[in-house]
Short mmCIF file of N, CA and C in Angstrom, two decimals:
data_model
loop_
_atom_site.label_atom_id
_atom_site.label_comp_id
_atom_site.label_asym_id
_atom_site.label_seq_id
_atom_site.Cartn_x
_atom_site.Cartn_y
_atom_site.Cartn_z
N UNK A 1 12.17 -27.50 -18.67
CA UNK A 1 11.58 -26.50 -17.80
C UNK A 1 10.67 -27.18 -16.78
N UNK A 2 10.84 -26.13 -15.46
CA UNK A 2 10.01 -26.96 -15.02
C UNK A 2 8.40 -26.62 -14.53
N UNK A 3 7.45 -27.56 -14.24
CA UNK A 3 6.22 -26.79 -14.26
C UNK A 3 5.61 -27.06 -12.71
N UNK A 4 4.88 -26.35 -12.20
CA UNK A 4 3.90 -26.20 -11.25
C UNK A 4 2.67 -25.76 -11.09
N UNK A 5 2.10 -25.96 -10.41
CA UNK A 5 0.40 -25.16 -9.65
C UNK A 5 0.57 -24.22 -8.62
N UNK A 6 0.35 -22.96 -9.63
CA UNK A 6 0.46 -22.28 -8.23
C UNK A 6 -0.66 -21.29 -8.53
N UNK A 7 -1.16 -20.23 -7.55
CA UNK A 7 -1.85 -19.48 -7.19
C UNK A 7 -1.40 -17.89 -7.89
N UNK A 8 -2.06 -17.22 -9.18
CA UNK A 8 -1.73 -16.05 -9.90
C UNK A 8 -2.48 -15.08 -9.24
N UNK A 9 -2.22 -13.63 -8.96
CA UNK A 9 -3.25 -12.52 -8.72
C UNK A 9 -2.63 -11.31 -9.26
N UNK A 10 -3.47 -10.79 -10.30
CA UNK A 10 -2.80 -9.40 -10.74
C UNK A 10 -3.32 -8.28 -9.92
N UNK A 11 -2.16 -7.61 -8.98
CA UNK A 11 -2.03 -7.06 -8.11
C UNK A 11 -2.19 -5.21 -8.19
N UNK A 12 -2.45 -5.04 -9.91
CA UNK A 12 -2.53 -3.40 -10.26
C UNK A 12 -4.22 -2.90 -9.52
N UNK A 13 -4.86 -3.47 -9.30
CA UNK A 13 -5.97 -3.13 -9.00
C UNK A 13 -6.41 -3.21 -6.92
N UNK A 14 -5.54 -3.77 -6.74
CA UNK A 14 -5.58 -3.92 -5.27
C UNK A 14 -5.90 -5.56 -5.18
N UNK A 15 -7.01 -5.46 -4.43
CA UNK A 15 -7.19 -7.31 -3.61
C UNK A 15 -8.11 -7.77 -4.49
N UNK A 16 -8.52 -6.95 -5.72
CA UNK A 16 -9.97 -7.73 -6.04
C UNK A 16 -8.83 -8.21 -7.34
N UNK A 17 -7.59 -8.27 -8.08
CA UNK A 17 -7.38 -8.36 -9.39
C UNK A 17 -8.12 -9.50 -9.76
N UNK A 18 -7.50 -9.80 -11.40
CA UNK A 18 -8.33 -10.95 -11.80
C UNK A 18 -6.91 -12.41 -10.96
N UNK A 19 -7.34 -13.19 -11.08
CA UNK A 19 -6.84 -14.65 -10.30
C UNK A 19 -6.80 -15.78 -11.06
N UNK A 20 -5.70 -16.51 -10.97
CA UNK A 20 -5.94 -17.96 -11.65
C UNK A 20 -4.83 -19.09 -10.77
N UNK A 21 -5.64 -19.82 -11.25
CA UNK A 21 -4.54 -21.46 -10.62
C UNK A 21 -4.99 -22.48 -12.09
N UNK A 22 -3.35 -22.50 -11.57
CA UNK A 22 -3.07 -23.05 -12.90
C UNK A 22 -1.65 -23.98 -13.32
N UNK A 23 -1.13 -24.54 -14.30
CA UNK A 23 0.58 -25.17 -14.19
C UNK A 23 0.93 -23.89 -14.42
N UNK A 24 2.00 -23.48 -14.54
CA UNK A 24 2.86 -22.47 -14.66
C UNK A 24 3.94 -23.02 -15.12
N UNK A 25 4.82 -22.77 -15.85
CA UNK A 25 6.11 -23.05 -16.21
C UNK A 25 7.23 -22.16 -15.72
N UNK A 26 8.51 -22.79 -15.94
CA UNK A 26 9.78 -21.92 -14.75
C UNK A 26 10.66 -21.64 -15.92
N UNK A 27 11.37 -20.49 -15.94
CA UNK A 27 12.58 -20.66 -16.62
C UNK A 27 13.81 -21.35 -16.37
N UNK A 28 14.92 -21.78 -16.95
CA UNK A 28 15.87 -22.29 -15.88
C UNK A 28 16.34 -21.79 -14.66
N UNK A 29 16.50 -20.29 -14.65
CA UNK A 29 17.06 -19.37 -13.79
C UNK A 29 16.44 -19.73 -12.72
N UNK A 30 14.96 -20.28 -13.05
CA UNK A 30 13.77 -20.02 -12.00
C UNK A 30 13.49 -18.39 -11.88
N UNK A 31 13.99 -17.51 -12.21
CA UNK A 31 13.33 -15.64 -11.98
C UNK A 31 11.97 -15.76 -12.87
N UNK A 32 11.89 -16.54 -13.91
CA UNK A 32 10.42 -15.89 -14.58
C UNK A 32 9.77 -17.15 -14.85
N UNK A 33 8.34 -16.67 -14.76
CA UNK A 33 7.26 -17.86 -14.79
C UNK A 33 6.55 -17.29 -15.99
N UNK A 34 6.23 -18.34 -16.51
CA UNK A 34 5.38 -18.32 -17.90
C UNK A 34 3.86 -19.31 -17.47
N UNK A 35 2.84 -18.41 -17.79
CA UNK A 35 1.60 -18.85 -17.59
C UNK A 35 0.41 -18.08 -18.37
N UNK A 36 -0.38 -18.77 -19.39
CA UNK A 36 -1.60 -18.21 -20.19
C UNK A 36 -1.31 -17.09 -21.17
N UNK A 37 -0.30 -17.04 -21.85
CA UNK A 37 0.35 -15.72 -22.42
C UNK A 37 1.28 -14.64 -21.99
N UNK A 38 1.32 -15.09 -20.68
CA UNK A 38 2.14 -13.74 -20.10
C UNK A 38 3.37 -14.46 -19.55
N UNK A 39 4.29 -13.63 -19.28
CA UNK A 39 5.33 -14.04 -18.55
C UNK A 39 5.64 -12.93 -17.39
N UNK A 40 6.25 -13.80 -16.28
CA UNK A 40 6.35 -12.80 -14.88
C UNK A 40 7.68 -13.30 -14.38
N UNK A 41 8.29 -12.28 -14.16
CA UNK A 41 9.50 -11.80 -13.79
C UNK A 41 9.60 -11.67 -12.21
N UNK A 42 10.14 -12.32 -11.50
CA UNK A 42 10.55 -11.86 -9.87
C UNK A 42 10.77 -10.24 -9.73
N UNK A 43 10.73 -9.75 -8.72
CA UNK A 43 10.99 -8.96 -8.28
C UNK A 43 12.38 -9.16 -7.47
N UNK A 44 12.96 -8.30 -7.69
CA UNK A 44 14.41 -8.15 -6.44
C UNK A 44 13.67 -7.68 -5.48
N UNK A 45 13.30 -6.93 -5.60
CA UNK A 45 12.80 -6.08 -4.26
C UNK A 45 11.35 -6.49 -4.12
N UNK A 46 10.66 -7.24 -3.79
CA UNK A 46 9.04 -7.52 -4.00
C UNK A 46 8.76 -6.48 -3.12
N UNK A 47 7.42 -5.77 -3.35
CA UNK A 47 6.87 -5.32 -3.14
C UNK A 47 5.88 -5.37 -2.03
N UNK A 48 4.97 -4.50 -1.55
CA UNK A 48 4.19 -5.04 -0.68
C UNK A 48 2.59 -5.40 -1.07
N UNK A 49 2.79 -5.35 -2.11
CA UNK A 49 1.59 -5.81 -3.07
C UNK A 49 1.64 -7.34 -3.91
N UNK A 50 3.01 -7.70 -4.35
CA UNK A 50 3.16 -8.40 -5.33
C UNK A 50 5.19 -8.62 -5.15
N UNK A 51 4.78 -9.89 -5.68
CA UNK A 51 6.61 -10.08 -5.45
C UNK A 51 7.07 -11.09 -6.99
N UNK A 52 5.94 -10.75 -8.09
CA UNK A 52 7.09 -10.42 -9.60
C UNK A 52 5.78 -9.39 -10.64
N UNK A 53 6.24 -9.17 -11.51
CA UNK A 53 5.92 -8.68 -12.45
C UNK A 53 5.90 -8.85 -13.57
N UNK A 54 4.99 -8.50 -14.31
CA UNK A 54 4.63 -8.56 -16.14
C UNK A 54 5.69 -7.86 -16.85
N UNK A 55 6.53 -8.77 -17.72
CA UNK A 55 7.54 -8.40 -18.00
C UNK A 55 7.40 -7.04 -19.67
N UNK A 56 5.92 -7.34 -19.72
CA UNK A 56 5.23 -6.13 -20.79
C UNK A 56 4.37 -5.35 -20.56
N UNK A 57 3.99 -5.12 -19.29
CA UNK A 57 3.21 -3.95 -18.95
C UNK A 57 3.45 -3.31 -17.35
N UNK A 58 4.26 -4.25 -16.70
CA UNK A 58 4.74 -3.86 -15.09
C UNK A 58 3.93 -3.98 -13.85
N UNK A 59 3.11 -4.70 -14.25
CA UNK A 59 1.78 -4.92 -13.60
C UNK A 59 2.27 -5.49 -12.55
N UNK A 60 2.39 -5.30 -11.41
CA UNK A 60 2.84 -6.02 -10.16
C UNK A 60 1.38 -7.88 -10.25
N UNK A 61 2.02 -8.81 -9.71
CA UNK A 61 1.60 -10.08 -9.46
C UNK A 61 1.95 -10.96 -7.85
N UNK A 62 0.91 -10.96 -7.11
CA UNK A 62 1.59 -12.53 -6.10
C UNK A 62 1.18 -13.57 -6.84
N UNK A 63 2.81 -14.32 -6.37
CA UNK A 63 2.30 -15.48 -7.25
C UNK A 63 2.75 -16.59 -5.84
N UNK A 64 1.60 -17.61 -5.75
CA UNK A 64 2.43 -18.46 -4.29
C UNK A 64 1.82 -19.87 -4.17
N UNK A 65 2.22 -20.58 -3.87
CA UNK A 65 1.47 -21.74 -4.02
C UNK A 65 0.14 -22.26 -3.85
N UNK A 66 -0.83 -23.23 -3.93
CA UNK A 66 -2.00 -23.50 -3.43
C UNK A 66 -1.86 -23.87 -2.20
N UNK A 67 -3.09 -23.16 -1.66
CA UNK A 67 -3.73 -23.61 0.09
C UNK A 67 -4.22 -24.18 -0.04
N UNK A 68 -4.43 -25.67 0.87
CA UNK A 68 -5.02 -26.63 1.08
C UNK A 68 -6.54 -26.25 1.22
N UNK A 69 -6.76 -25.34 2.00
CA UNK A 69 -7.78 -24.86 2.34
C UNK A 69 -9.18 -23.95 1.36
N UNK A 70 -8.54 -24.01 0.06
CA UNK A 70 -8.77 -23.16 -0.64
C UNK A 70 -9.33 -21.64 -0.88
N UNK A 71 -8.08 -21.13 0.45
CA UNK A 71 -8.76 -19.68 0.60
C UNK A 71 -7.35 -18.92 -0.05
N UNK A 72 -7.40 -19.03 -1.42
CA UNK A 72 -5.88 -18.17 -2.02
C UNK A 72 -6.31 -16.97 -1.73
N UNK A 73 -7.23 -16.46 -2.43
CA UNK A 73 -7.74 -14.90 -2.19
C UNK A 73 -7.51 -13.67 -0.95
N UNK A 74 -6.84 -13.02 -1.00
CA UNK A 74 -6.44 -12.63 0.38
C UNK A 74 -7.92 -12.24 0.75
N UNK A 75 -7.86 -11.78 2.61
CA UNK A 75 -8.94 -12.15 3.03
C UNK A 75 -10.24 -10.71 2.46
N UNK A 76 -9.21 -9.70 2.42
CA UNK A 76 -9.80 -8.58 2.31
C UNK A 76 -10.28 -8.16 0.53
N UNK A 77 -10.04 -9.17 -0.03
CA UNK A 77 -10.16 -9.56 -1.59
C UNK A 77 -11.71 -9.97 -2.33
N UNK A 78 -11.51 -10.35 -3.34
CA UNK A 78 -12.40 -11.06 -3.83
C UNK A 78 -12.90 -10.92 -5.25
N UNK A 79 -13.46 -12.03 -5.76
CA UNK A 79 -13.55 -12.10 -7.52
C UNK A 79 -13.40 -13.67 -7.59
N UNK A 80 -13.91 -13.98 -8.77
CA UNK A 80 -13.57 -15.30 -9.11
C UNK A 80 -11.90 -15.73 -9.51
N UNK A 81 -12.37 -16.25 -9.12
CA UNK A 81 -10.71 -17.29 -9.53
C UNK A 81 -10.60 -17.99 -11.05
N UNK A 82 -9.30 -17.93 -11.90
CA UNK A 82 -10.09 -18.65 -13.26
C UNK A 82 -9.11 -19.69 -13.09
N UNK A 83 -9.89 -20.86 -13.21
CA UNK A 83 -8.86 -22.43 -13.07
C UNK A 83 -8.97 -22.87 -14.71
N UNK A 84 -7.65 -23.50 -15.11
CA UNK A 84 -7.51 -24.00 -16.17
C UNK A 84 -8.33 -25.40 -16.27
N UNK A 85 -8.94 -25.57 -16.78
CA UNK A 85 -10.10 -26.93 -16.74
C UNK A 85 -9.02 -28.17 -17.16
N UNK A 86 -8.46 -27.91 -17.64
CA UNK A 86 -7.06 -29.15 -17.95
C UNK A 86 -6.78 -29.60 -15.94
N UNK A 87 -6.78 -28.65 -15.53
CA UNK A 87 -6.40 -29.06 -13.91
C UNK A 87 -7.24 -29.19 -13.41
N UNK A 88 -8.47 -29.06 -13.15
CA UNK A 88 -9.10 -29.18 -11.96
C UNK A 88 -9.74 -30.47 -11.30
N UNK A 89 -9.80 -31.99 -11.96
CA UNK A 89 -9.48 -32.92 -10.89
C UNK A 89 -8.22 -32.73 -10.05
N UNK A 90 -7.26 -32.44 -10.68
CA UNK A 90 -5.30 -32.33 -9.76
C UNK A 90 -5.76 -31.26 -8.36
N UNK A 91 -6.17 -30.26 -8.90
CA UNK A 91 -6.90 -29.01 -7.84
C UNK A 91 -7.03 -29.48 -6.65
N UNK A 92 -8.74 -29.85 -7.33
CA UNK A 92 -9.57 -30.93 -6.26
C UNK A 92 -9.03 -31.83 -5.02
N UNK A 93 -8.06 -32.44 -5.83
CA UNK A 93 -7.29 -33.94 -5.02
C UNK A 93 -6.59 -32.77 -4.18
N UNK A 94 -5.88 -31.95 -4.79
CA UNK A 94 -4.58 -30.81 -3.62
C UNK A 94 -5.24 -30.22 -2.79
N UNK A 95 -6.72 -29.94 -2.68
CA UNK A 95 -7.41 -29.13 -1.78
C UNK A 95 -8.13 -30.19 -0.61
N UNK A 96 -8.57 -31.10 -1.20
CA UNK A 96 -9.01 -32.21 -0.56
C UNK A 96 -10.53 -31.72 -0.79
N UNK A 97 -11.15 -31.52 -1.96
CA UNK A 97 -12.69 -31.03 -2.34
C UNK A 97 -13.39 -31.88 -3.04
N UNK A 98 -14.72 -32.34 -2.78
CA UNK A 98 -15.39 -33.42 -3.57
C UNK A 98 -15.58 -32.32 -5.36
N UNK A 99 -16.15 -31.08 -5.35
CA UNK A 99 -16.65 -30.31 -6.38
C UNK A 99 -16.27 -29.14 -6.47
N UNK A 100 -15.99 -28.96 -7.38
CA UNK A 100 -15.25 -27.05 -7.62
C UNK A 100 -16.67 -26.24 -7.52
N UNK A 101 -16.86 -24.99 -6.69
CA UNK A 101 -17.64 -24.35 -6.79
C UNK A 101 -17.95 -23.08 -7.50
N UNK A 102 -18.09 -23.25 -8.42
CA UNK A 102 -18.53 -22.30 -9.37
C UNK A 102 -18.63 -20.98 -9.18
N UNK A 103 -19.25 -20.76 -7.59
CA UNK A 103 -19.52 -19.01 -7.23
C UNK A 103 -17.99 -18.51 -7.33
N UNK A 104 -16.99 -19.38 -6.97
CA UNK A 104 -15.56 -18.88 -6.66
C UNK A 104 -14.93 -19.09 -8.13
N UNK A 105 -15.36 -19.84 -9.09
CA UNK A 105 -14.34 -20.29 -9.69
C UNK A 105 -15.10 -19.71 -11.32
N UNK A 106 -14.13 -19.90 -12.38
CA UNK A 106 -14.35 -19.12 -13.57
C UNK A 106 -13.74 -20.24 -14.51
N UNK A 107 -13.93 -21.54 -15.08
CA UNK A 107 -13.48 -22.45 -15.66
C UNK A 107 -12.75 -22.18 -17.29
N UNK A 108 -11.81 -22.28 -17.16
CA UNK A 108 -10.99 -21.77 -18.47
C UNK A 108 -10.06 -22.65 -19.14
N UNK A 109 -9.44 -22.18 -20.19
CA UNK A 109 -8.40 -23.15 -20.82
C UNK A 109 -7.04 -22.07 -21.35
N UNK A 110 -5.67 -22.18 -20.32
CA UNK A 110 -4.94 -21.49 -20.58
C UNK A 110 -4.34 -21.70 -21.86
N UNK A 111 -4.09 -20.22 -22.81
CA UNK A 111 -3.38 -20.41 -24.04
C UNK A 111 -2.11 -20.74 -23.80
N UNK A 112 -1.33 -21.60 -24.54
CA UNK A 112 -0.04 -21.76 -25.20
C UNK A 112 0.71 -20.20 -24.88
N UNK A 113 1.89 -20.49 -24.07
CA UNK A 113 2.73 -19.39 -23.83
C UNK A 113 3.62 -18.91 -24.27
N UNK A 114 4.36 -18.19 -25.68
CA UNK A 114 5.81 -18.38 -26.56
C UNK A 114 6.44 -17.26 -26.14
N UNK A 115 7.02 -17.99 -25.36
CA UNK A 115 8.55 -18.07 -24.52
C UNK A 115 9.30 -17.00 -25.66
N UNK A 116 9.82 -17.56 -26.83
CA UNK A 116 10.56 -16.91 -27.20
C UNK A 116 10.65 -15.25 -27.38
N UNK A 117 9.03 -14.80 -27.52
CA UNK A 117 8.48 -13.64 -27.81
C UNK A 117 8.89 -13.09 -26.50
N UNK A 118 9.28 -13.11 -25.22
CA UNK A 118 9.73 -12.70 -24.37
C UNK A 118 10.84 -12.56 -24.06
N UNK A 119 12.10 -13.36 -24.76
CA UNK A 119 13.23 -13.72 -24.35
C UNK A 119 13.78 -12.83 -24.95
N UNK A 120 12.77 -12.32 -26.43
CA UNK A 120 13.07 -10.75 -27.40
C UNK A 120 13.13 -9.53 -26.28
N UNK A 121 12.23 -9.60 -25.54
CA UNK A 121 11.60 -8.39 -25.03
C UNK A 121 12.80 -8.09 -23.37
N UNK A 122 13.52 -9.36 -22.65
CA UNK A 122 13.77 -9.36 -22.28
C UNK A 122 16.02 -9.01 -22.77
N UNK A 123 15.73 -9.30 -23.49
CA UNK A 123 17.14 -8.87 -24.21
C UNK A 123 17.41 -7.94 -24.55
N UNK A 124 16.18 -7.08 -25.42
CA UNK A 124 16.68 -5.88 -25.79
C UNK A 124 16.59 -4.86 -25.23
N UNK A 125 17.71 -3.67 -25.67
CA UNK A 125 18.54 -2.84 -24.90
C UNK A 125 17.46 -1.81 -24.27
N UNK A 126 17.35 -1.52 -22.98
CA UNK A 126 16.44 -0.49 -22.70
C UNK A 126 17.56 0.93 -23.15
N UNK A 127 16.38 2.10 -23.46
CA UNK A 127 16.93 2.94 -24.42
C UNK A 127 17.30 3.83 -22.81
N UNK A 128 16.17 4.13 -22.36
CA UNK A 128 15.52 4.82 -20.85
C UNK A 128 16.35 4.29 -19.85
N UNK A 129 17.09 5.11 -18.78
CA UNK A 129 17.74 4.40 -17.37
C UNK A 129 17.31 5.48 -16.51
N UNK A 130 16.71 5.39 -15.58
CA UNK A 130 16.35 6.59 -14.24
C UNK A 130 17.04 5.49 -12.51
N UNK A 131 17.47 6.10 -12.35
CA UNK A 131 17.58 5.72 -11.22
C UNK A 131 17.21 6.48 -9.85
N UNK A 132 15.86 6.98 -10.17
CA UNK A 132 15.35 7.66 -9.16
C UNK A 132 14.44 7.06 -8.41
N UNK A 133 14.02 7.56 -7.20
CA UNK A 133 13.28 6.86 -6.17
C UNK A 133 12.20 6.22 -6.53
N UNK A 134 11.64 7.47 -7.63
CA UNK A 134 10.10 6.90 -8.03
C UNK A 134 10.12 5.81 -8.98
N UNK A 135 11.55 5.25 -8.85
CA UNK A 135 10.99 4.08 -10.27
C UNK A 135 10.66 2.67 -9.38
N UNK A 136 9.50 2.11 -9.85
CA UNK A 136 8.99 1.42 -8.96
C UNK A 136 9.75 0.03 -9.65
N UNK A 137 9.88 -0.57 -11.31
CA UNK A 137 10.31 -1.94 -11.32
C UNK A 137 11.29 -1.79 -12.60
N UNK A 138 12.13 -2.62 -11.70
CA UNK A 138 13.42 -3.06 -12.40
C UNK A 138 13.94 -4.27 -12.67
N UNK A 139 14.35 -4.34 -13.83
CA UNK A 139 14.51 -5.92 -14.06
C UNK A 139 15.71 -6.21 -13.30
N UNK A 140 16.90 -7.21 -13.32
CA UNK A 140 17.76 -7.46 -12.62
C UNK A 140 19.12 -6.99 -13.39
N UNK A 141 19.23 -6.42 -14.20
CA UNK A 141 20.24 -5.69 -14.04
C UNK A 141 20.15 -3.81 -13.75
N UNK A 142 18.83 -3.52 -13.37
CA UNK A 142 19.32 -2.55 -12.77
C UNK A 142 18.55 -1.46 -13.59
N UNK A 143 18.04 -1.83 -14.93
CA UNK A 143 16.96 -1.22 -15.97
C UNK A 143 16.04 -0.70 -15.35
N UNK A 144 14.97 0.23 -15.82
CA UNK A 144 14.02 0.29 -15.55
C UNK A 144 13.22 0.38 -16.05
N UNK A 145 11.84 -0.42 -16.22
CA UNK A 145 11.05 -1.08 -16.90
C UNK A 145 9.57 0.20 -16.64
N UNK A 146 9.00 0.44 -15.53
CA UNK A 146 8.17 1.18 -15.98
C UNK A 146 8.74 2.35 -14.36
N UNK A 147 7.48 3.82 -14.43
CA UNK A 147 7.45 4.27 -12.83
C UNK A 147 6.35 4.89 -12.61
N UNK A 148 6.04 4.68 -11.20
CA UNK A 148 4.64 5.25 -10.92
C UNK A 148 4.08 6.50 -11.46
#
């Protein structure tokens, strides 16, 4: 599998969700990322909030790489950011920053992610099919996972 740093924001709350940067792991497909317990699913259709989702609660997510600049937070946003403390010299060096600043940042240690406990959740048969306007997320075959 493969892993990266990228930029998390849970998107159910608007611009302020909670935030993290962090490795992330890929599935082979590349559609779902595994990071701190959760796993997130692409969107077919991304949204204009978020372009994947919590594959156990539907929680819309952007997920996108690090800015050099270190302004991930959209502009109209805000909250701390939680960085995995395993990364944050790697951070640092990618941002080009002598010191992580604390007012922005929330220092953490992401849990162990089991994959498999998802691969359950992602297999089995949805009982529920709507194919109406209001269903906001669908996995990729066409299911539907939760609706507004």
């Amino acid at each position: 599998m493969k892993s990266k740093i990228m930029y998390l924001e849970n998107k159910s709350s608007g611009h302020n969700g909670l935030a993290w940067i962090g490795f992330v792991e890929f599935s082979k497909s590349g559609q779902t990322i595994y990071f701190n317990g959760k796993a997130l699913k692409k969107l077919k259709n991304p949204g204009t909030r978020g372009n994947y989702f919590n594959i156990e609660t539907g929680e819309e997510y952007w997920v996108s790489g690090i800015k050099k600049n270190g302004q991930d937070r959209h502009w109209c946003g805000g909250g701390k950011i939680m960085i995995d403390k395993s990364f944050i010299d790697e951070y640092l060096n990618l941002v080009d920053f002598d010191i992580l600043d604390e007012r922005n940042f929330e220092i953490i240690k992401f849990v162990k992610t089991d994959k498999s406990r998802f691969n359950e959740i992602e297999n089995k048969e949805v009982e529920f099919m709507n194919e109406s306007r209001t269903a906001t997320y669908w996995d990729n075959n066409k299911r539907k996972l939760s609706s507004i």
